CSV table of C-alpha atoms and ligand atoms in Angstrom, one decimal:
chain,number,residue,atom,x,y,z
A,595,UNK,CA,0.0,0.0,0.0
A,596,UNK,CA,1.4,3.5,-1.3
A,597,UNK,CA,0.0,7.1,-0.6
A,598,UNK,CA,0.5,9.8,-2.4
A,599,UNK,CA,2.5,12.5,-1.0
A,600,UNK,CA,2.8,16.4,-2.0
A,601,UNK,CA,5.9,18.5,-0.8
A,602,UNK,CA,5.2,22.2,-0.8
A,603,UNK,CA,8.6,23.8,-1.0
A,604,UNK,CA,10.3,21.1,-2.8
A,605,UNK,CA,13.0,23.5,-4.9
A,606,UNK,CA,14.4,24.7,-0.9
A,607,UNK,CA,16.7,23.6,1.3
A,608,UNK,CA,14.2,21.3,2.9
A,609,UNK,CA,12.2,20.5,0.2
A,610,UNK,CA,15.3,18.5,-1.1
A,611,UNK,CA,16.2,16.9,1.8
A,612,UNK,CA,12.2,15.4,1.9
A,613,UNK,CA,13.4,13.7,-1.3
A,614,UNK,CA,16.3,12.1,0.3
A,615,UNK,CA,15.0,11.5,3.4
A,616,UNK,CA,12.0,9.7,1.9
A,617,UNK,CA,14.1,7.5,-0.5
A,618,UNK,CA,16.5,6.4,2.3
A,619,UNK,CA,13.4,5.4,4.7
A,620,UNK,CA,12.0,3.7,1.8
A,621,UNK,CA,8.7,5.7,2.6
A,622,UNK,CA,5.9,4.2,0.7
A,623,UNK,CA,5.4,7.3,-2.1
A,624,UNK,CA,3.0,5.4,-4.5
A,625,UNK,CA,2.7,9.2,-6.0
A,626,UNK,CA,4.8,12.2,-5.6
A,627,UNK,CA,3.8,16.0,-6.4
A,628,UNK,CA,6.1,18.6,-6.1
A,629,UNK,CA,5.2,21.9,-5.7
A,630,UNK,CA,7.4,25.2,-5.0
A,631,UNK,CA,6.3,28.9,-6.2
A,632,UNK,CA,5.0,29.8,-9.6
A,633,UNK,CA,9.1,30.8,-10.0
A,634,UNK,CA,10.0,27.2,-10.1
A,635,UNK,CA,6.6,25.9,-12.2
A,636,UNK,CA,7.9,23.7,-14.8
A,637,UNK,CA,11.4,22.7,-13.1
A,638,UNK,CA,12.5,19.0,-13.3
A,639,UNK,CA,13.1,17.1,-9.9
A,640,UNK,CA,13.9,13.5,-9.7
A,641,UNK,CA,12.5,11.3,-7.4
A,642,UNK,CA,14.0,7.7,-7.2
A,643,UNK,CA,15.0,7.8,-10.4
A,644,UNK,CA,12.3,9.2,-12.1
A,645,UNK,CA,12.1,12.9,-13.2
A,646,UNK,CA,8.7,14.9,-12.2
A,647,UNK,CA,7.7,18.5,-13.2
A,648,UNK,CA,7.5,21.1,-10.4
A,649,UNK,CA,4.0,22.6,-10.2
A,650,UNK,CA,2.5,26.0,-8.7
A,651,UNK,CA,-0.2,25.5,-6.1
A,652,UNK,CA,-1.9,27.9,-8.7
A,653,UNK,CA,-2.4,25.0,-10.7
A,654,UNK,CA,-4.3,22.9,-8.2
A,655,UNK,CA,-8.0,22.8,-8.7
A,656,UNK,CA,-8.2,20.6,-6.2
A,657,UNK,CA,-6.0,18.6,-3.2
A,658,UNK,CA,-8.1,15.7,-3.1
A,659,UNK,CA,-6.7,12.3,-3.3
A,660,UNK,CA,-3.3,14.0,-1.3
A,661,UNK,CA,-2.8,11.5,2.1
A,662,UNK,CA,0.2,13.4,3.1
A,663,UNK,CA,1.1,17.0,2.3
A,664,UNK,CA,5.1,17.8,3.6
A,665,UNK,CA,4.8,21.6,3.9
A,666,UNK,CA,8.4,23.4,3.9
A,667,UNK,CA,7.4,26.6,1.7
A,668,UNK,CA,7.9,29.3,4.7
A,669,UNK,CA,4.7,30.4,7.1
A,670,UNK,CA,3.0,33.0,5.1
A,671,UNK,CA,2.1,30.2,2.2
A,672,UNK,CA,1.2,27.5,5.4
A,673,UNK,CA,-1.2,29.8,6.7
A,674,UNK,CA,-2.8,30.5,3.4
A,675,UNK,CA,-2.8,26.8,1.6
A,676,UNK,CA,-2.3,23.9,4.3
A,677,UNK,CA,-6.1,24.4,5.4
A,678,UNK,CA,-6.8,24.1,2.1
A,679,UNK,CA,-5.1,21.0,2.0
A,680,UNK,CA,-6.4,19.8,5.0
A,681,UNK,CA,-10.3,20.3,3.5
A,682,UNK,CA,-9.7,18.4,1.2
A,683,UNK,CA,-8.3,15.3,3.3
A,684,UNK,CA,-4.7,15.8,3.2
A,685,UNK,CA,-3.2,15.7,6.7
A,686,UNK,CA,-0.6,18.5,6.2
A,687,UNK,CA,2.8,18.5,8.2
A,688,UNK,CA,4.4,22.0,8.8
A,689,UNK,CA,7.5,22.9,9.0
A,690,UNK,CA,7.1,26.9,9.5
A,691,UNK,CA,5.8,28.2,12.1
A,692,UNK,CA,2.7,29.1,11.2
A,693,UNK,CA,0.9,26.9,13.2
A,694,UNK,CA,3.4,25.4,15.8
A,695,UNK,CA,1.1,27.4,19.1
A,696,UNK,CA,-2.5,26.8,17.6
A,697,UNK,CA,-3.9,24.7,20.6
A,698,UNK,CA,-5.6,22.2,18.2
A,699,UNK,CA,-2.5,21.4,16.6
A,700,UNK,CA,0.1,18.9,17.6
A,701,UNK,CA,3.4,20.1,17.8
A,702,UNK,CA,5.3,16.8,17.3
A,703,UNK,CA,8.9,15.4,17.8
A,704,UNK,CA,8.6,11.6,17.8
A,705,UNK,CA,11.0,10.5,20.3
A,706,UNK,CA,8.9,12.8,22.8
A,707,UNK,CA,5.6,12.9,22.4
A,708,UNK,CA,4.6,10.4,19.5
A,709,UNK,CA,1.0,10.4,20.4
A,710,UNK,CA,0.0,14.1,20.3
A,711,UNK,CA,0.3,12.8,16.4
A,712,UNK,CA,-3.5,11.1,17.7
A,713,UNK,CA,-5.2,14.6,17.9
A,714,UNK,CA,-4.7,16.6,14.6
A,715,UNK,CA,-7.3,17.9,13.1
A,716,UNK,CA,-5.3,17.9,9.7
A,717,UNK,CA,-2.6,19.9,10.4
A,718,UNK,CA,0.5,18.5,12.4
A,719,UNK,CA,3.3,21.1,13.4
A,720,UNK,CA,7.3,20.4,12.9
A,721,UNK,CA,9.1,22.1,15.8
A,722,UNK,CA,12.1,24.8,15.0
A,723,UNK,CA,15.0,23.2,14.5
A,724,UNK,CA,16.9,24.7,17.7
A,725,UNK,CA,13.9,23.0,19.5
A,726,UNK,CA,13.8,19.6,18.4
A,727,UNK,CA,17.4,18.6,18.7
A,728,UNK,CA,17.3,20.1,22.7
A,729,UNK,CA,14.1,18.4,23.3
A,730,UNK,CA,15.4,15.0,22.4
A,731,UNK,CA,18.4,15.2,24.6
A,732,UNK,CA,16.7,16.7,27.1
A,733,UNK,CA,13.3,14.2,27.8
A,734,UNK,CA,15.6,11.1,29.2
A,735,UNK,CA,16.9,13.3,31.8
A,736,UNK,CA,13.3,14.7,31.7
A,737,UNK,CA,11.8,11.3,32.7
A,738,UNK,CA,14.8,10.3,35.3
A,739,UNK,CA,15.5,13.7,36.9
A,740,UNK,CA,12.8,16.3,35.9
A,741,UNK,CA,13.5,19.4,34.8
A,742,UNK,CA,13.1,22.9,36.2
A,743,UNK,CA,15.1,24.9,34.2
A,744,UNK,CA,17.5,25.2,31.1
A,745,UNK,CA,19.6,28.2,29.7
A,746,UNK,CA,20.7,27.4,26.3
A,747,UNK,CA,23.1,28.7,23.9
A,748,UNK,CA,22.6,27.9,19.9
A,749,UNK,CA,25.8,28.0,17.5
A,750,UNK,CA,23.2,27.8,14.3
A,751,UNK,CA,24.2,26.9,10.8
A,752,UNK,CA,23.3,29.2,8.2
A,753,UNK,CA,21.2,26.6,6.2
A,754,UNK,CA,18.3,27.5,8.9
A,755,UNK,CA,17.8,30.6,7.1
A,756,UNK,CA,17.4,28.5,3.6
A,757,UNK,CA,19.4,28.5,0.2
A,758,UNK,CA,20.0,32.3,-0.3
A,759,UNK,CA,22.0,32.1,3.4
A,760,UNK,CA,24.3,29.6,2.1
A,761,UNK,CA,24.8,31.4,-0.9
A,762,UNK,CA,25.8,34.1,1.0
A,763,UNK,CA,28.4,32.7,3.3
A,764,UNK,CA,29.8,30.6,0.2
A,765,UNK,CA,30.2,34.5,-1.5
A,766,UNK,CA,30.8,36.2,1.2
A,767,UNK,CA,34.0,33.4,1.7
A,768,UNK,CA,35.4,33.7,-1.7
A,769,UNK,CA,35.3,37.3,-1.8
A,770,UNK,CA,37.2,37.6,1.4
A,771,UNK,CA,39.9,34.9,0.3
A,772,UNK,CA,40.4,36.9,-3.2
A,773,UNK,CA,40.4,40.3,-1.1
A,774,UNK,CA,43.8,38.4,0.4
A,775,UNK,CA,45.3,37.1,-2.5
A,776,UNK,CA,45.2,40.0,-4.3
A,777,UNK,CA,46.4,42.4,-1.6
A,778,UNK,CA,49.4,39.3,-1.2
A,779,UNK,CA,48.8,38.8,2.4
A,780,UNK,CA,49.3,36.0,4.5
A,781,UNK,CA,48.6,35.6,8.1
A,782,UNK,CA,51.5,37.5,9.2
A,783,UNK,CA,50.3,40.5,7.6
A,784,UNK,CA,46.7,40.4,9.4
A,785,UNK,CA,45.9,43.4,11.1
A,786,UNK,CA,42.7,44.4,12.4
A,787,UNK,CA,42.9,47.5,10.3
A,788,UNK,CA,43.1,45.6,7.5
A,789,UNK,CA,40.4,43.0,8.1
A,790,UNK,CA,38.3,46.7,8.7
A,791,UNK,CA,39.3,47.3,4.9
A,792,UNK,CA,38.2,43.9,3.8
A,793,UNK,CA,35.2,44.0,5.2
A,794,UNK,CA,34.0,47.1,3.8
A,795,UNK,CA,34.3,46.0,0.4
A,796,UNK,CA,32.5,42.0,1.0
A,797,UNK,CA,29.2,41.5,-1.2
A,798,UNK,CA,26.5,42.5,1.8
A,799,UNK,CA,24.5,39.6,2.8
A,800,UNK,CA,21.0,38.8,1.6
A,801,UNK,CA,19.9,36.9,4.3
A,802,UNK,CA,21.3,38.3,7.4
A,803,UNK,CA,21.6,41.8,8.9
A,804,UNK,CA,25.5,41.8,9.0
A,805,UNK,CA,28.8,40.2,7.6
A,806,UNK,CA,28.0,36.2,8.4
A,807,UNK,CA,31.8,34.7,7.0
A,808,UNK,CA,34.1,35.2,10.0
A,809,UNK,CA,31.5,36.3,12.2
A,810,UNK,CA,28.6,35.5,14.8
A,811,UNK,CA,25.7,36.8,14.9
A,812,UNK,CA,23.4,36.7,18.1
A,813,UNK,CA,19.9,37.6,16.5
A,814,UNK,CA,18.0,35.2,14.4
A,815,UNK,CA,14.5,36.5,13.9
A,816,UNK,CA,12.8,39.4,14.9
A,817,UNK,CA,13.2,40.9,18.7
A,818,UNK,CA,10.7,41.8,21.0
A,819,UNK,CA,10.7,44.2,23.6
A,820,UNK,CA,12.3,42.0,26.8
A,821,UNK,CA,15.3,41.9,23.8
A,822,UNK,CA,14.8,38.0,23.4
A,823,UNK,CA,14.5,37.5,20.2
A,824,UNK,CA,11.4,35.2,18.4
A,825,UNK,CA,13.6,32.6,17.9
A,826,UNK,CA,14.9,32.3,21.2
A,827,UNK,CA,10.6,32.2,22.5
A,828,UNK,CA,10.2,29.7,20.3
A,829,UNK,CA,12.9,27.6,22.5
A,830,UNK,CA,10.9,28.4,25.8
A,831,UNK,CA,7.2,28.1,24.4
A,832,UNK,CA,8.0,25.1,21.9
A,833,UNK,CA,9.6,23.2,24.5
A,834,UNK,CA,6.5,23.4,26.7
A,835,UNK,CA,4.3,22.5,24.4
A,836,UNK,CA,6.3,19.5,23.1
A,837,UNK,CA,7.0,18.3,27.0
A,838,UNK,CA,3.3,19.0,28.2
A,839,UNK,CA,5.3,20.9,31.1
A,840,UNK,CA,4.6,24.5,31.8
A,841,UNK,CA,7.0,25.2,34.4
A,842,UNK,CA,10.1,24.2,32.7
A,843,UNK,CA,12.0,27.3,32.1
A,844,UNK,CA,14.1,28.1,28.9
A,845,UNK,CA,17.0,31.2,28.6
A,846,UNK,CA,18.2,30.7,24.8
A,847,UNK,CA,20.5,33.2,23.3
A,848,UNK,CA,20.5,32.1,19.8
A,849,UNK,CA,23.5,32.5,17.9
A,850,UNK,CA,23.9,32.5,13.5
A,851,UNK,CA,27.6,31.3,13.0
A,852,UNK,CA,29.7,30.5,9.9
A,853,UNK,CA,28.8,26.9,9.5
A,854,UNK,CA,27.1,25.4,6.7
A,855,UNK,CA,25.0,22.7,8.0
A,856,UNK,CA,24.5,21.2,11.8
A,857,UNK,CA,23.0,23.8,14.9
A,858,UNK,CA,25.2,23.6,17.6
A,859,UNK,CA,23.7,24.3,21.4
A,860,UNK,CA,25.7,24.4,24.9
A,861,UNK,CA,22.5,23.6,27.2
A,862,UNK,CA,22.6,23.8,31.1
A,863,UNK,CA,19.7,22.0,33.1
A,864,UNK,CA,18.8,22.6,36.5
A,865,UNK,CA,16.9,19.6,37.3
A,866,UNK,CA,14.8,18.6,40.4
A,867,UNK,CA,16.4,15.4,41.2
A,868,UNK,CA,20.5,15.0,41.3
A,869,UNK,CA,21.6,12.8,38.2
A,870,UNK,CA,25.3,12.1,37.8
A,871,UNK,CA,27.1,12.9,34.7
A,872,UNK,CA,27.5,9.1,34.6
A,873,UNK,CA,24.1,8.3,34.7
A,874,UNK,CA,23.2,10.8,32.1
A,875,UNK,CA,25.6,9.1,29.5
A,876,UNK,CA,23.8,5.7,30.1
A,877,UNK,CA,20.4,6.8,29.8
A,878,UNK,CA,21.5,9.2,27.3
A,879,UNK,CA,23.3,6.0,25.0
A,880,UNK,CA,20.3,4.3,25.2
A,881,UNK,CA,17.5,6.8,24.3
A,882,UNK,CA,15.7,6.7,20.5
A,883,UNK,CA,17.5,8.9,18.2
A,884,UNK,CA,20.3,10.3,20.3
A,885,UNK,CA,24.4,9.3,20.0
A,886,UNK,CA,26.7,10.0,22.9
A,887,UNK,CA,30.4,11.0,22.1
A,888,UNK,CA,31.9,12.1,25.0
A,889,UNK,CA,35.4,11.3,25.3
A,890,UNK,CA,37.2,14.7,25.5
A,891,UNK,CA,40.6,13.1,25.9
A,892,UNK,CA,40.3,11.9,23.1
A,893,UNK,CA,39.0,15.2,21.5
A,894,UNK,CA,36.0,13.4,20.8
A,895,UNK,CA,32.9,15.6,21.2
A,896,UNK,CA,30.0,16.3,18.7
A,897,UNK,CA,30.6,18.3,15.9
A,898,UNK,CA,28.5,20.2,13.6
A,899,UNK,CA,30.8,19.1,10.2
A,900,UNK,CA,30.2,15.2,11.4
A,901,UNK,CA,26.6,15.7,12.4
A,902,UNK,CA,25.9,17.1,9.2
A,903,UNK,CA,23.8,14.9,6.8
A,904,UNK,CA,22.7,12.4,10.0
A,905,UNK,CA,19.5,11.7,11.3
A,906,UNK,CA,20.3,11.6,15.0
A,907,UNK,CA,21.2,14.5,17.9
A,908,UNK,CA,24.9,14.6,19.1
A,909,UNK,CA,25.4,14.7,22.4
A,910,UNK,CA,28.8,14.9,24.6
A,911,UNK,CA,30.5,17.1,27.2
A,912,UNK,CA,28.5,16.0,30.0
A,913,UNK,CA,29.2,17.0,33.2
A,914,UNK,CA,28.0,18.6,36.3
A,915,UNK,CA,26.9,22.6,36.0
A,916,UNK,CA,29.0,24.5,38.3
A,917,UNK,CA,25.5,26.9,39.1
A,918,UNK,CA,22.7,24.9,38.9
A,919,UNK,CA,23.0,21.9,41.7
A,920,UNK,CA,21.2,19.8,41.0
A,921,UNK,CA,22.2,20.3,37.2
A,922,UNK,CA,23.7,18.9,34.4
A,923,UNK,CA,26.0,20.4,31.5
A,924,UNK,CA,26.2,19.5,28.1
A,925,UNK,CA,26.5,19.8,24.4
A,926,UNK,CA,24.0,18.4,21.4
A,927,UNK,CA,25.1,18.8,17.9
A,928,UNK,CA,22.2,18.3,14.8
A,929,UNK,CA,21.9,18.3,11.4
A,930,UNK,CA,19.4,21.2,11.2
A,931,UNK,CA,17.6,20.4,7.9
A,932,UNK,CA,17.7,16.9,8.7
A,933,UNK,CA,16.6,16.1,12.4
A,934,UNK,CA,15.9,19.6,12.6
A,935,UNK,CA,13.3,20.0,9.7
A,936,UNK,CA,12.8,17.2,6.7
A,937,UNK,CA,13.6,13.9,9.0
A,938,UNK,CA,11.6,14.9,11.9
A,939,UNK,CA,8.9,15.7,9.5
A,940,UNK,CA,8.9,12.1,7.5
A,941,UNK,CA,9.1,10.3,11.1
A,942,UNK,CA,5.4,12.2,11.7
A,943,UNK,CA,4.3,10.8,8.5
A,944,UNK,CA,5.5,6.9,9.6
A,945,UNK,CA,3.7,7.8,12.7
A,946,UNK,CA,0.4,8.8,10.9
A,947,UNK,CA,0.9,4.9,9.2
A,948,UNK,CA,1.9,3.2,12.8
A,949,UNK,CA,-1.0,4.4,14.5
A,950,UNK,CA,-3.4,3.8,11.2
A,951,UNK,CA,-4.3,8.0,10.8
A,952,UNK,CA,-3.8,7.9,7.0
B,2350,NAP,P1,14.3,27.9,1.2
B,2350,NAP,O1,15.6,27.1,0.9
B,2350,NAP,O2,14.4,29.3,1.0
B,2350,NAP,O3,13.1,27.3,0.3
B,2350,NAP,C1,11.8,27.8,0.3
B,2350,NAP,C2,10.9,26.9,-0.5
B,2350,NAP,O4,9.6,27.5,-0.4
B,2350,NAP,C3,11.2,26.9,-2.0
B,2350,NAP,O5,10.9,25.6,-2.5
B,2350,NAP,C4,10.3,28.0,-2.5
B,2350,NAP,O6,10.0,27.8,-3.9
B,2350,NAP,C5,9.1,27.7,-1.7
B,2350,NAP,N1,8.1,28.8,-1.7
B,2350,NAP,C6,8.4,30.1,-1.4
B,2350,NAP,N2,7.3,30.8,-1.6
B,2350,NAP,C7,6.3,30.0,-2.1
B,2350,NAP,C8,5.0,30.2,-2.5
B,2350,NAP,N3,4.4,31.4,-2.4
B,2350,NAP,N4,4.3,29.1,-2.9
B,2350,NAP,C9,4.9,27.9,-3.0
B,2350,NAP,N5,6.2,27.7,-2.6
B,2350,NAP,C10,6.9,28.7,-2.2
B,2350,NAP,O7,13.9,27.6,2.7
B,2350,NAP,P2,14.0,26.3,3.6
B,2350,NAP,O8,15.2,26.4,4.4
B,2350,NAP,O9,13.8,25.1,2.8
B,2350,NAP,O10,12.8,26.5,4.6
B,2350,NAP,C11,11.5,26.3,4.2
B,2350,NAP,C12,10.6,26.4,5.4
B,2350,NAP,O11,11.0,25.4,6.4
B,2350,NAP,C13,10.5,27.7,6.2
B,2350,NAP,O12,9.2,27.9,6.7
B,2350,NAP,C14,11.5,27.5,7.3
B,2350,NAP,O13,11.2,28.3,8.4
B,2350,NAP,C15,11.2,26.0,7.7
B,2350,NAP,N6,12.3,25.4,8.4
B,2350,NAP,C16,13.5,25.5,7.9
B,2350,NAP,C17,14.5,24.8,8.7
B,2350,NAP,C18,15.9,24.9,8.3
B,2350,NAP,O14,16.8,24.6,9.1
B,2350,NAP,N7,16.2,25.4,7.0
B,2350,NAP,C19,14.2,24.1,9.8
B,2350,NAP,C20,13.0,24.1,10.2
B,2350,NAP,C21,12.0,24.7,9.5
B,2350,NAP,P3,10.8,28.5,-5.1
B,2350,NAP,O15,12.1,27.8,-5.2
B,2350,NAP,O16,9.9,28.4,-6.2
B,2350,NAP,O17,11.0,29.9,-4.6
């Protein structure tokens, strides 16, 4: 038995990585229909090994006959077309967040909360990225320890902010690199003052605010008056939602840095019970979706360039925080667009067959 599965948002960063993602799970696509913005109408994809023709959701007349509709087209065209979608039978699953806080719709990460799958009412919301990978690594120390609070800090890859960041950092690199070799410098010759000069002339960035090669940026989204930014709510009000617990506490300061692919967070947890740093690597190695690599003598510690293109959330450098006793320290490493977007997204889907919703 095969269903028939749209993406909305298949020509972007997670778009493509539904097409992997759904090949290497060997999801059962009996029919696929791609769909990005009148832009791409027309553009060839290929889908195991067969080329399909991107279309407009212009063009649709209808949804009916979708089972499954993989939304990853930004939250302005959720909030317009997946209720359409969902009218017509499709159970739609988000990954903007257009409809992550709507109290009638789940907000989902499978190795957390895999029944909340039970109560959509057609729509089923992806969490941000920053929030899934923390929630996995946090709900076995959840279930042995509780939780009271967490301050996070997110090292974030600039694929979270889609193809047109990447572009820019890849630019932004090259020009800086020909900036050197034509001036002849080398690292001796590096001066602030000169790095100043650089700068000034680098191709601005599209996507971000400021300079992103060589540099970190803590702001991603808009702020609000406290000065957290959106991003950094979404941590806090995501996490509750997801945990069914509305007295854990989240601090994120959300960070964009220079790396390509794989969100990076340092996480501090007060919890209500002690737990050793021992005891948090063995429930830690044997929780669903989650790989300990903690050897630091070794210099072995997760890493955002190994993480990259997995399915599972990094985690290492556990220890005991040095504020919060009872606490615990550590460090959890993702691939963003996989875990943190199209994976997550496709493990809804196999839920929606488990449990017999589609
Ligand atoms: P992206 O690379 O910029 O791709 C955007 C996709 O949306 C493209 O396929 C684009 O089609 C399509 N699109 C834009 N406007 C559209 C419209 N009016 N109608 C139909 N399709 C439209 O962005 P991305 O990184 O894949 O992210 C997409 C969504 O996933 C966003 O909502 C983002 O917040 C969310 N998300 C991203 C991540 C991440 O880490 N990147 C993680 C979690 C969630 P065209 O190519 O035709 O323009």
């Amino acid at each position: 038995m095969g269903y028939k599965v749209a993406i909305v948002g298949v020509t972007g960063e997670v778009g493509k990585t539904f097409l992997k993602v759904l090949e290497e799970r060997n999801f059962p696509v009996e029919e696929l229909i791609p769909i990005a913005s009148a832009r791409s109408r027309g553009k060839k994809i290929t889908f195991r090994g067969k080329e399909y023709t991107v279309r407009a959701l212009e063009d649709f007349d209808s949804f009916k006959g979708i089972d499954i509709a993989l939304f990853s087209a930004g939250g302005s065209t959720s909030k317009e077309w997946a209720p359409k979608f969902a009218a017509d039978g499709a159970i739609v699953v988000d990954n903007s967040s257009a409809w992550r806080m709507e109290p009638d719709v789940p907000l989902v990460v499978p190795e957390v909360n895999p029944e909340d799958v039970k109560e959509h009412k057609g729509i089923i919301a992806n969490p941000n990225c920053s929030t899934i990978q923390m929630v996995v690594a946090l709900k076995p120390i959840y279930d042995e320890a509780g939780i009271k609070n967490v301050i996070v800090s997110t090292y974030q890859a600039v694929s979270g902010a889609g193809a047109k960041a990447i572009a820019d950092l890849i630019r932004q690199t090259k020009a800086w690199c020909k900036a050197l070799e034509e001036r002849g410098l080398g690292e001796e010759d590096l001066s602030p003052e000169i790095l100043a000069e650089i700068q000034a002339e680098l191709p601005p960035a599209r996507k971000f605010p400021h300079q992103i090669a060589f540099n970190a940026l803590p702001h991603i989204d808009r702020f609000f008056e406290d000065g957290y930014t959106r991003e950094e709510n979404k941590m806090l009000f995501e996490t509750r939602k997801i945990m069914h617990d509305n007295n854990i506490n989240v601090s994120a300061t959300c960070v964009r840095v220079p790396v390509f692919y794989g969100h990076s967070e340092s996480i501090s947890i007060q919890t209500e019970k002690e737990i050793t740093p021992e005891r948090a690597r063995e429930i830690l190695s044997k929780a669903p979706g989650v790989v300990v690599v903690d050897n630091p003598a070794e210099n072995e510690y997760p890493l955002p360039i190994y993480a990259a293109g997995k399915d599972e959330v990094f985690v290492g450098r556990i220890r005991k925080d040095r504020v919060f006793d009872p606490g615990l320290n550590m460090w959890v490493v993702a691939d963003n667009i996989r875990k943190g977007a199209a994976t997550n997204a496709v493990q809804i889907a196999e839920l929606l067959i488990k449990y017999g919703l589609v």
